[in-house]
Coordinates of C-alpha atoms in Angstrom, one line a residue:
M1 CA 106.4 124.2 49.5
V2 CA 107.7 126.9 52.6
K3 CA 104.5 125.0 54.5
M4 CA 105.7 121.8 54.0
E5 CA 109.7 122.8 55.2
S6 CA 107.4 125.2 58.5
T7 CA 105.3 122.0 59.2
E8 CA 108.6 119.5 59.1
E9 CA 110.5 122.8 61.0
Q10 CA 108.0 122.3 63.6
D11 CA 108.1 118.6 64.1
R12 CA 111.8 119.0 64.2
K13 CA 111.4 121.2 67.2
L14 CA 108.9 118.8 68.8
V15 CA 111.3 116.3 68.6
L16 CA 114.3 118.5 70.2
E17 CA 111.5 120.0 73.2
F18 CA 110.8 115.9 74.2
C19 CA 114.3 115.0 74.0
H20 CA 115.2 118.5 76.2
L21 CA 112.1 117.7 78.3
L22 CA 113.2 113.4 78.8
E23 CA 117.3 114.2 79.3
K24 CA 116.2 116.8 81.4
S25 CA 113.8 114.6 83.6
K26 CA 116.0 111.3 83.5
Q27 CA 119.1 114.0 85.2
L28 CA 116.3 115.1 88.0
F29 CA 115.2 111.5 88.7
N30 CA 118.6 110.1 88.6
G31 CA 120.3 113.1 91.2
L32 CA 117.4 111.7 94.2
R33 CA 119.1 108.9 95.0
D34 CA 121.6 111.4 96.6
L35 CA 119.4 113.2 98.7
P36 CA 119.2 112.9 102.1
Q37 CA 117.1 109.7 103.4
Y38 CA 116.5 111.7 106.6
G39 CA 115.0 115.2 107.7
H40 CA 112.1 116.9 105.9
R41 CA 113.1 120.1 104.3
Q42 CA 116.5 119.1 102.0
W43 CA 114.4 117.6 99.9
Q44 CA 110.9 118.8 99.1
A45 CA 112.2 121.6 96.6
Y46 CA 114.1 118.8 94.4
F47 CA 111.2 116.8 94.2
G48 CA 109.1 119.8 93.4
R49 CA 111.2 120.3 90.5
T50 CA 111.7 116.4 89.7
F51 CA 107.0 116.4 89.7
D52 CA 107.1 119.8 87.6
V53 CA 109.7 118.0 84.9
Y54 CA 107.9 114.6 84.8
T55 CA 104.3 116.8 84.2
K56 CA 106.0 118.8 81.4
L57 CA 106.9 115.3 79.5
W58 CA 103.9 113.3 80.2
K59 CA 101.5 115.9 78.6
F60 CA 104.1 116.6 75.7
Q61 CA 104.3 112.9 75.1
Q62 CA 100.5 112.2 75.2
Q63 CA 100.1 116.0 72.6
H64 CA 102.0 115.3 69.7
R65 CA 102.4 111.2 69.9
M66 CA 102.2 111.1 66.3
V67 CA 104.4 113.3 65.4
L68 CA 106.9 111.0 68.2
D69 CA 105.8 108.4 66.4
S70 CA 107.0 109.4 63.3
K71 CA 110.0 111.3 63.6
Y72 CA 111.5 110.2 66.2
G73 CA 110.5 106.5 66.8
L74 CA 108.8 106.8 70.0
K75 CA 108.0 103.1 71.3
R76 CA 105.6 101.7 73.7
W77 CA 108.4 100.2 75.9
Q78 CA 109.9 104.3 76.4
I79 CA 105.6 105.5 77.2
G80 CA 106.0 102.9 79.6
E81 CA 109.4 103.7 81.1
I82 CA 108.5 107.4 81.8
A83 CA 104.9 105.5 83.4
S84 CA 107.0 103.6 85.7
K85 CA 109.0 106.8 87.0
I86 CA 105.9 108.9 87.5
G87 CA 105.0 105.6 89.9
Q88 CA 108.5 105.5 91.9
L89 CA 107.6 109.2 92.1
Y90 CA 104.7 108.8 93.6
Y91 CA 106.4 105.5 95.9
H92 CA 109.3 107.5 97.0
Y93 CA 107.2 110.7 97.8
Y94 CA 104.6 107.7 99.7
L95 CA 108.1 106.8 102.0
R96 CA 109.2 110.1 103.0
T97 CA 105.7 111.6 103.5
S98 CA 104.0 108.9 105.0
E99 CA 100.6 109.7 103.3
T100 CA 99.5 106.2 102.0
N101 CA 97.2 109.0 99.1
Y102 CA 100.7 108.8 97.3
L103 CA 100.8 105.0 97.0
N104 CA 97.0 105.1 95.2
E105 CA 98.8 107.7 92.8
A106 CA 101.7 104.8 92.1
Y107 CA 99.3 102.1 91.8
Q108 CA 97.4 103.9 89.0
F109 CA 100.4 104.2 86.9
Y110 CA 101.7 101.3 87.2
A111 CA 98.0 99.3 86.3
A112 CA 98.1 102.0 83.0
I113 CA 101.5 100.3 81.9
R114 CA 100.2 96.6 82.5
G115 CA 96.8 97.7 81.7
R116 CA 98.2 98.4 78.2
A117 CA 101.1 96.5 77.7
Y118 CA 103.5 99.3 77.7
Y119 CA 105.8 96.5 78.1
S120 CA 104.5 93.9 76.0
R121 CA 107.4 94.2 73.2
A122 CA 110.5 94.4 75.3
A123 CA 111.4 90.9 74.4
K124 CA 111.9 91.1 70.9
E125 CA 114.4 94.4 71.1
D126 CA 116.8 92.2 71.8
R127 CA 118.4 94.1 74.8
P128 CA 118.2 92.5 78.1
D129 CA 118.8 95.5 79.8
L130 CA 115.1 96.3 78.7
M131 CA 114.2 92.8 80.8
V132 CA 115.6 94.1 83.5
K133 CA 113.4 97.3 83.1
K134 CA 110.4 95.1 82.6
L135 CA 111.3 92.8 85.7
R136 CA 111.8 95.9 88.1
Y137 CA 108.7 97.5 87.0
Y138 CA 107.1 93.9 88.1
A139 CA 108.9 93.7 91.8
R140 CA 107.4 98.0 92.6
F141 CA 104.3 96.8 91.0
I142 CA 104.0 93.7 93.5
V143 CA 105.5 95.9 96.5
V144 CA 102.4 98.8 95.9
C145 CA 100.1 96.3 95.9
L146 CA 101.3 94.4 99.3
L147 CA 101.1 97.9 100.8
L148 CA 97.3 98.5 99.2
K149 CA 96.6 94.9 100.0
K150 CA 95.5 93.4 96.8
M151 CA 96.3 90.4 97.6
K152 CA 94.5 89.3 94.4
L153 CA 96.5 91.2 92.5
V154 CA 99.9 90.4 93.5
R155 CA 99.0 86.5 92.9
E156 CA 98.7 87.4 89.5
L157 CA 101.8 89.9 89.0
V158 CA 103.9 86.8 90.8
T159 CA 102.6 84.6 88.0
E160 CA 103.6 86.9 85.4
L161 CA 107.3 87.5 86.6
E162 CA 107.7 84.4 87.2
K163 CA 106.9 83.3 83.6
Q164 CA 108.9 86.7 82.4
I165 CA 111.7 85.6 84.7
Q166 CA 111.8 82.2 82.6
E167 CA 111.5 83.9 79.6
Y168 CA 114.7 86.1 80.4
T169 CA 116.8 83.1 81.5
N170 CA 115.8 81.2 78.5
T171 CA 116.6 83.8 76.1
Y172 CA 119.9 85.5 77.4
E173 CA 121.2 83.3 80.3
P174 CA 122.5 86.1 82.3
E175 CA 124.8 85.8 85.2
D176 CA 121.8 87.6 87.5
H177 CA 119.2 84.9 87.0
L178 CA 120.1 83.4 90.4
E179 CA 119.2 86.7 91.6
W180 CA 115.5 87.2 90.0
S181 CA 114.6 83.5 91.2
L182 CA 115.2 84.6 94.9
V183 CA 113.7 87.8 94.9
L184 CA 110.6 85.9 93.4
E185 CA 111.1 83.2 96.1
E186 CA 111.3 85.9 99.2
I187 CA 107.7 87.3 97.8
K188 CA 106.2 84.0 97.6
G189 CA 107.9 82.8 101.1
F190 CA 106.5 86.4 102.2
I191 CA 103.2 86.0 100.6
K192 CA 102.8 82.7 102.5
A193 CA 103.6 84.5 105.8
E194 CA 101.5 87.2 105.8
A195 CA 98.4 85.0 105.6
A196 CA 98.5 83.7 108.9
V197 CA 94.7 83.9 109.5
A198 CA 92.5 83.3 106.6
V199 CA 89.0 85.1 106.4
L200 CA 86.6 83.3 104.5
H201 CA 83.5 84.7 102.5
A202 CA 80.5 82.2 102.5
D203 CA 82.3 80.7 98.3
S204 CA 85.8 79.3 100.6
N205 CA 87.6 82.5 98.7
P206 CA 89.5 84.3 100.9
I207 CA 88.5 88.3 101.7
I208 CA 91.2 90.2 102.2
L209 CA 91.0 92.9 105.3
S210 CA 92.8 96.5 105.8
H211 CA 94.1 97.0 108.9
R212 CA 95.2 100.3 108.8
L213 CA 93.6 102.7 111.1
S214 CA 90.0 104.4 109.8
P215 CA 87.2 105.8 111.6
L216 CA 85.4 102.8 112.5
T217 CA 88.4 100.9 114.3
T218 CA 89.9 104.0 116.1
P219 CA 89.5 103.5 120.1
P220 CA 86.6 105.9 122.0
C221 CA 88.4 107.8 124.5
E222 CA 86.9 110.0 127.4
R223 CA 89.1 112.4 126.4
S224 CA 90.9 115.2 129.3
P225 CA 92.7 118.0 129.5
H226 CA 96.2 115.9 130.4
M227 CA 96.5 114.2 127.0
T228 CA 98.4 116.4 124.8
L229 CA 100.6 114.4 122.3
S230 CA 100.0 113.8 118.9
L231 CA 102.5 111.2 117.5
Q232 CA 104.6 112.7 115.0
E233 CA 107.6 111.3 114.1
I234 CA 108.3 107.5 113.7
L235 CA 111.3 105.1 113.2
I236 CA 110.3 101.6 112.2
V237 CA 114.1 99.4 112.3
G238 CA 114.2 95.6 111.3
S239 CA 116.5 93.6 111.8
A240 CA 115.3 89.8 112.8
C241 CA 117.9 87.9 110.7
E242 CA 115.9 85.3 109.5
Q243 CA 112.5 86.7 108.9
A244 CA 110.0 86.7 105.6
K245 CA 110.7 89.7 103.5
F246 CA 110.5 91.9 101.2
S247 CA 111.9 94.8 99.0
E248 CA 114.3 95.3 102.2
L249 CA 110.3 95.3 104.5
T250 CA 110.4 92.4 107.2
M251 CA 107.5 90.9 107.8
D252 CA 106.9 92.8 111.2
M253 CA 108.1 96.4 109.8
F254 CA 105.0 95.0 107.2
R255 CA 102.3 94.7 109.6
M256 CA 103.1 98.0 111.9
L257 CA 103.8 100.3 109.1
Q258 CA 100.0 99.7 108.2
T259 CA 99.2 99.7 111.7
L260 CA 100.9 103.2 111.4
E261 CA 99.0 104.7 109.0
R262 CA 95.5 105.5 108.2
E263 CA 92.8 104.0 105.3
P264 CA 93.8 105.7 102.1
T265 CA 91.1 107.8 101.0
E266 CA 89.4 106.7 97.5
S267 CA 86.9 109.0 95.8
A268 CA 84.9 108.6 92.7
T269 CA 84.3 112.1 92.1
N270 CA 88.3 112.5 92.3
P271 CA 89.4 115.0 90.2
L272 CA 93.2 113.2 90.1
S273 CA 91.3 110.3 89.3
M274 CA 92.3 107.7 86.5
A275 CA 89.1 108.4 84.4
H276 CA 90.0 112.0 83.3
G277 CA 93.1 110.9 81.8
L278 CA 91.6 107.7 79.8
H279 CA 91.1 108.3 76.8
G280 CA 92.6 109.1 73.8
H281 CA 96.6 108.1 73.2
D282 CA 96.6 104.0 74.7
A283 CA 93.7 105.9 77.2
S284 CA 97.3 107.0 79.6
P285 CA 96.9 108.6 82.9
A286 CA 96.2 112.1 83.1
A287 CA 99.2 114.6 82.8
S288 CA 96.8 116.5 86.1
R289 CA 97.6 113.0 87.6
I290 CA 100.8 114.5 88.5
P291 CA 101.0 117.6 91.3
P292 CA 102.6 120.4 90.2
Y293 CA 105.7 122.1 92.0
G294 CA 104.6 123.2 94.7
V295 CA 101.5 120.5 95.6
P296 CA 103.6 117.6 97.4
G297 CA 104.1 118.1 100.5
S298 CA 105.0 117.1 104.1
K299 CA 101.6 118.0 105.1
G300 CA 99.3 116.6 103.4
Y301 CA 97.9 117.6 100.0
M302 CA 94.2 119.0 99.1
E303 CA 91.8 117.5 96.5
N304 CA 88.3 118.9 96.1
G305 CA 89.1 122.0 98.6
R306 CA 89.7 119.6 101.1
H307 CA 93.0 118.6 103.5
F308 CA 94.1 115.0 104.1
R309 CA 94.5 114.3 107.6
D310 CA 98.6 114.1 107.6
N311 CA 99.3 110.3 108.8
P312 CA 102.5 110.7 111.4
H313 CA 106.0 111.3 109.6
K314 CA 108.1 108.0 109.3
Y315 CA 111.5 106.6 108.6
L316 CA 111.6 102.2 107.3
L317 CA 115.2 100.6 108.1
Y318 CA 116.0 97.3 107.3
K319 CA 119.4 96.5 109.2
P320 CA 120.7 99.4 109.5
S321 CA 124.0 100.0 111.1
I322 CA 123.6 101.6 114.5
S323 CA 125.0 104.9 113.1
Q324 CA 123.1 105.1 110.1
L325 CA 120.0 104.4 113.5
L326 CA 121.3 106.9 115.7
V327 CA 121.3 110.0 112.8
F328 CA 117.8 108.9 111.5
L329 CA 116.3 108.8 115.5
A330 CA 118.5 112.4 115.9
S331 CA 116.5 113.8 112.9
G332 CA 113.2 112.1 114.0
F333 CA 114.1 114.0 117.5
K334 CA 115.0 116.9 115.8
E335 CA 111.8 117.4 113.7
L336 CA 109.6 117.3 116.6
P337 CA 107.3 119.7 117.0
L338 CA 106.0 121.2 119.6
G339 CA 103.7 118.7 121.8
G340 CA 104.8 115.7 119.5
A341 CA 106.0 112.5 120.5
L342 CA 108.6 110.1 118.7
L343 CA 108.0 106.6 118.4
L344 CA 110.6 103.7 118.2
Y345 CA 109.7 100.1 117.2
M346 CA 112.7 97.7 116.7
S347 CA 112.2 94.4 115.9
A348 CA 115.6 92.6 116.2
D349 CA 117.2 90.0 117.5
G350 CA 118.8 89.9 121.1
C351 CA 122.6 90.7 121.7
F352 CA 123.1 89.2 125.1
S353 CA 125.4 89.5 127.8
T354 CA 128.2 87.8 130.0
T355 CA 128.2 90.3 132.7
K356 CA 127.1 88.4 135.9
H357 CA 127.2 91.0 138.2
P358 CA 125.6 94.4 135.9
E359 CA 126.0 97.6 137.5
D360 CA 125.2 99.5 134.8
F361 CA 121.2 99.5 132.9
G362 CA 122.4 100.9 130.1
Y363 CA 124.7 98.7 128.2
E364 CA 125.6 95.7 131.0
L365 CA 122.5 94.2 130.3
G366 CA 122.7 93.8 126.5
G367 CA 120.6 94.7 123.7
L368 CA 119.5 94.3 120.3
A369 CA 121.4 93.1 117.1
T370 CA 120.9 96.2 114.5
S371 CA 123.1 94.9 111.2
V372 CA 123.6 92.0 110.2
K373 CA 126.4 93.1 107.5
R374 CA 129.9 92.6 107.8
D375 CA 131.5 95.5 109.4
S376 CA 134.2 96.8 106.7
V377 CA 136.7 98.4 109.9
D378 CA 137.0 95.4 111.8
G379 CA 135.9 92.8 109.5
G380 CA 133.4 91.2 111.9
G381 CA 130.0 90.7 112.0
L382 CA 127.0 89.8 113.7
S383 CA 125.1 86.0 113.5
C384 CA 121.8 85.2 115.4
R385 CA 120.7 83.7 118.9
G386 CA 123.9 81.8 120.2
K387 CA 126.6 83.2 118.6
S388 CA 128.3 86.3 119.6
Y389 CA 127.5 89.8 118.7
K390 CA 130.3 93.0 118.0
E391 CA 129.5 94.9 120.7
N392 CA 129.5 97.7 118.3
H393 CA 126.8 96.9 116.4
C394 CA 123.9 96.2 119.1
L395 CA 121.5 98.9 119.9
Y396 CA 121.8 99.4 123.6
P397 CA 118.9 100.6 126.0
G398 CA 121.8 103.6 127.2
D399 CA 121.7 104.4 123.8
L400 CA 118.4 105.7 123.6
Y401 CA 118.8 107.7 126.7
P402 CA 119.3 111.8 124.7
F403 CA 117.2 110.8 122.7
T404 CA 114.2 110.8 126.8
R405 CA 114.9 114.5 126.4
R406 CA 111.8 115.1 124.4
P407 CA 108.1 112.3 124.3
M408 CA 109.0 109.3 123.4
F409 CA 107.3 105.8 123.1
I410 CA 109.2 102.8 122.6
I411 CA 107.9 99.1 121.4
I412 CA 110.2 96.3 121.6
D413 CA 109.7 93.2 119.7
S414 CA 112.8 90.7 120.4
D415 CA 114.1 87.6 122.6
N416 CA 115.8 90.3 124.9
S417 CA 113.3 92.9 124.9
F418 CA 112.8 92.9 129.2
V419 CA 116.0 94.7 129.3
F420 CA 114.5 98.5 128.0
Q421 CA 112.6 98.5 131.5
H422 CA 115.4 99.7 132.9
I423 CA 115.5 103.8 130.8
P424 CA 115.0 106.4 133.1
R425 CA 113.3 109.2 133.0
Y426 CA 116.6 111.4 133.3
F427 CA 114.5 114.6 132.3
G428 CA 111.1 114.3 133.0
Q429 CA 109.6 114.0 129.6
P430 CA 106.3 110.9 129.4
L431 CA 108.4 107.9 128.2
V432 CA 106.7 104.1 128.1
V433 CA 108.2 101.5 126.8
L434 CA 105.9 98.3 125.6
M435 CA 108.2 95.1 125.0
S436 CA 107.2 91.8 123.8
P437 CA 107.5 88.5 125.8
Q438 CA 111.1 86.9 124.9
D439 CA 109.8 83.7 124.7
V440 CA 107.1 82.0 123.0
P441 CA 105.7 78.1 123.2
P442 CA 107.7 75.4 121.5
A443 CA 105.1 75.0 118.6
F444 CA 105.0 78.2 117.7
Q445 CA 108.6 79.0 117.8
A446 CA 110.3 78.3 114.7
D447 CA 106.9 80.2 112.4
V448 CA 106.6 83.1 114.4
Q449 CA 111.1 83.6 113.8
H450 CA 110.1 83.3 109.8
H451 CA 106.4 84.2 109.4
G452 CA 106.8 87.4 111.7
S453 CA 106.7 88.1 115.4
L454 CA 103.3 87.2 117.6
F455 CA 103.6 90.6 119.7
T456 CA 103.6 92.5 116.4
L457 CA 101.2 90.8 115.4
F458 CA 98.9 91.6 118.3
L459 CA 99.3 95.1 117.7
H460 CA 98.7 94.7 114.2
S461 CA 95.3 92.8 114.1
P462 CA 94.2 91.2 117.8
L463 CA 91.8 89.1 116.2
T464 CA 94.4 87.2 114.5
A465 CA 96.5 87.1 116.4
L466 CA 93.9 85.4 119.3
C467 CA 93.2 82.7 116.6
Y468 CA 96.8 82.5 115.5
I469 CA 98.0 81.5 118.8
C470 CA 94.9 78.9 119.0
N471 CA 95.1 76.6 116.0
V472 CA 92.7 78.5 114.4
G473 CA 93.8 78.8 110.4
D474 CA 90.5 80.2 108.4
V475 CA 87.5 81.8 110.0
P476 CA 83.4 82.8 107.8
I477 CA 83.5 86.1 107.3
H478 CA 80.2 86.4 109.0
H479 CA 81.9 84.5 111.9
W480 CA 85.1 86.7 111.7
E481 CA 82.3 89.9 112.4
R482 CA 81.1 88.7 115.4
C483 CA 84.6 87.5 116.9
Q484 CA 85.1 91.3 116.5
T485 CA 82.3 93.1 117.5
Y486 CA 84.1 91.4 121.0
V487 CA 86.9 93.0 120.6
D488 CA 86.1 96.1 120.4
R489 CA 84.0 95.7 123.0
F490 CA 87.2 94.9 124.9
I491 CA 88.7 97.5 123.4
T492 CA 86.4 100.0 124.2
E493 CA 86.2 98.8 128.2
A494 CA 90.0 98.6 128.4
S495 CA 89.7 102.4 127.6
R496 CA 87.1 102.6 129.4
L497 CA 89.4 101.5 132.5
V498 CA 92.5 103.6 131.6
T499 CA 90.5 106.5 131.8
R500 CA 88.7 105.6 135.2
C501 CA 91.9 104.9 136.6
R502 CA 93.2 108.8 136.1
I503 CA 90.0 109.5 137.6
D504 CA 90.4 107.2 141.0
E505 CA 94.3 108.3 141.0
I506 CA 93.0 112.2 141.2
E507 CA 89.7 111.9 143.2
Q508 CA 90.5 109.0 146.5
G509 CA 94.4 108.4 145.1
I510 CA 93.9 104.9 143.9
G511 CA 94.0 102.8 140.7
F512 CA 97.3 104.5 139.9
I513 CA 98.1 104.7 135.6
D514 CA 101.5 106.9 135.1
S515 CA 101.1 110.2 133.9
S516 CA 102.5 109.4 130.8
Y517 CA 100.2 106.6 129.8
V518 CA 97.5 110.0 129.8
Q519 CA 99.5 112.0 127.9
F520 CA 100.2 109.7 125.1
F521 CA 96.2 108.3 125.0
G522 CA 95.3 111.3 123.2
D523 CA 96.6 110.1 120.1
D524 CA 94.5 107.9 118.2
F525 CA 98.0 105.3 116.8
L526 CA 99.5 105.3 120.2
R527 CA 96.1 105.1 122.1
T528 CA 95.4 102.2 120.0
L529 CA 98.9 100.7 120.3
I530 CA 98.0 100.4 124.4
L531 CA 94.8 99.3 124.3
R532 CA 95.7 96.1 121.8
F533 CA 98.8 95.8 124.5
V534 CA 96.2 95.3 127.1
F535 CA 95.0 92.8 124.6
C536 CA 97.6 91.0 123.9
D537 CA 98.7 90.7 128.0
V538 CA 95.0 89.8 129.1
V539 CA 95.3 86.9 126.2
L540 CA 98.2 85.4 127.2
R541 CA 97.8 86.1 130.7
L542 CA 95.0 83.6 129.7
H543 CA 96.2 81.1 127.7
R544 CA 96.9 78.0 128.8
G545 CA 100.3 77.2 126.3
F546 CA 101.9 80.6 127.9
R547 CA 103.1 80.1 131.3
G548 CA 106.0 81.8 132.8
R549 CA 106.7 85.5 133.1
H550 CA 108.9 85.2 129.5
M551 CA 106.0 84.8 127.9
R552 CA 104.2 87.6 128.3
P553 CA 105.0 91.1 127.4
R554 CA 105.9 93.5 129.8
C555 CA 105.4 97.5 129.7
E556 CA 107.3 100.5 132.0
P557 CA 106.1 102.3 133.9
P558 CA 103.6 99.1 134.6
L559 CA 99.7 99.5 134.0
P560 CA 98.3 98.3 136.9
A561 CA 97.1 94.9 137.6
N562 CA 93.4 95.2 139.7
E563 CA 92.7 98.0 137.9
L564 CA 93.0 97.1 134.0
L565 CA 95.6 94.2 133.4
E566 CA 93.5 91.4 136.2
H567 CA 89.9 93.4 135.3
P568 CA 87.5 90.7 135.3
S569 CA 85.3 92.8 132.9
L570 CA 88.3 92.2 130.2
S571 CA 88.8 88.5 131.1
H572 CA 85.1 88.1 131.3
I573 CA 85.3 89.7 127.6
I574 CA 88.3 87.0 126.3
F575 CA 85.9 84.2 127.8
Q576 CA 83.3 84.8 125.6
L577 CA 85.1 85.6 122.8
A578 CA 87.3 82.2 122.9
S579 CA 83.7 80.6 123.7
A580 CA 82.5 82.1 120.3
L581 CA 85.5 80.6 118.6
D582 CA 85.2 77.7 119.8
V583 CA 88.6 77.7 121.8
R584 CA 87.6 77.5 124.8
G585 CA 89.7 74.8 126.2
H586 CA 93.6 76.9 125.4
F587 CA 91.8 78.9 128.6
S588 CA 92.0 78.3 132.1
E589 CA 89.1 78.2 134.4
G590 CA 87.4 81.1 134.7
P591 CA 83.8 81.9 135.0
E592 CA 80.8 80.4 132.0
C593 CA 80.0 83.2 129.1
D594 CA 77.2 84.1 128.4

């Protein structure tokens, strides 16, 4: 009898401990939304405590599942909710650190929820709030799969989400059913827009290619002592009002954030891998998958004794107010280490000036619309081109002057991009501004407005962009790989010419290229962007459909024309590539291709 009471007492204590851990985990998780979104150090300790509690909670429910099932009445959807929170933790940690390996961790937990059908009985609980949790889980899982380019799974999840929304609507007739229908339409539109050009297997099924940086895609570089800077802080801003989006990611933001990340590391021998947790109790992810306090950090983490190469830290801002944008810029500026560079990428509609004789290039030429949200103070708002913009919701070139005290690399993708070519170098620091064309041929205007900018597509995937402007909708994989060799040859030759310009300048005083480019050229990401900009400029310069200076990109300081942008060797490679794609007729007359 005493033994029986002892066992019951032990079970009661286990249930109480589980309840304590569950409540503590909820409190910490809810507190995450109150943490500042900018800065590196203000939030790390809190995230560490949250990871620590979820480690204990996940391990506890694994070790004591039988007791919790019988004495607490633990349901499968409750286990799924814990796993979902852990997936969210990893995703938000990825957003704060820019380390793509955390995306894989988030994916593993989300995939376990689906694979073990933790939410399968949610509809039978007669709880609409539980169905909403299930729908939110699907939306979050889709975002993670999009970022990992698991497009086949994305399409499966969208189909499942559509069925779940229909079931939710039919069962509860909820007030938010239109909102969920909008979410579904957004993701369908996003998937359609993302597939600008299809690369096909021999069986005509599409192949999903990653465009993150990898050792195989990093442009070569002849190093010099002048290449001193590395990209450390990034702001990616998306404010284009008609562009396809999902979960506060516009298509341009989606493409650019991948361009500025390294390929995630996936190893079969990873001790944190899913296989190590797939045993007993529904093959749940292992508790060891959650790093203990202190392990997740802004400088990467250790695996098998190996330190991961850091991605630059970045902020993603969707239609921010001008005050939000400047605060995040200031935070990135403050966090820059010695030898670090700050990159601002902004995709936005233009704010156009009506000043006939501007004298102040910083504020009288117009700028970029930041937020189209209604201002609570003045009751005003923003609209797209052709209508008036409130001046206080516009980022002007002059707003960036204070931040040029540190090395700065700016990419402007807008129909008013050229107004940023006049930013002065008051402080003598390296400064480069890459500006998109301000116009595109009429045949592309409707598509690029919704499906994403052509300029950003060139910076993301040069071959995709070239196929797109030549109306090539699909390419067999063997043909794609052959064409990619021409792009690689172009990038290698352009890199050689940039280095050659600098050597000629030093030795002979000719072929001038601004020292800012040289200082940025040592960084893999910035070198990639510069060389893809050159590819874009050369292609559009030669393409018959892009006539007029407003249909080609600009950069400041200007890159040399004869020694780089109009160099015969680069034009020749483009003509060869066009011939390989059988689109030579889209380009101006040039030498016959081999």
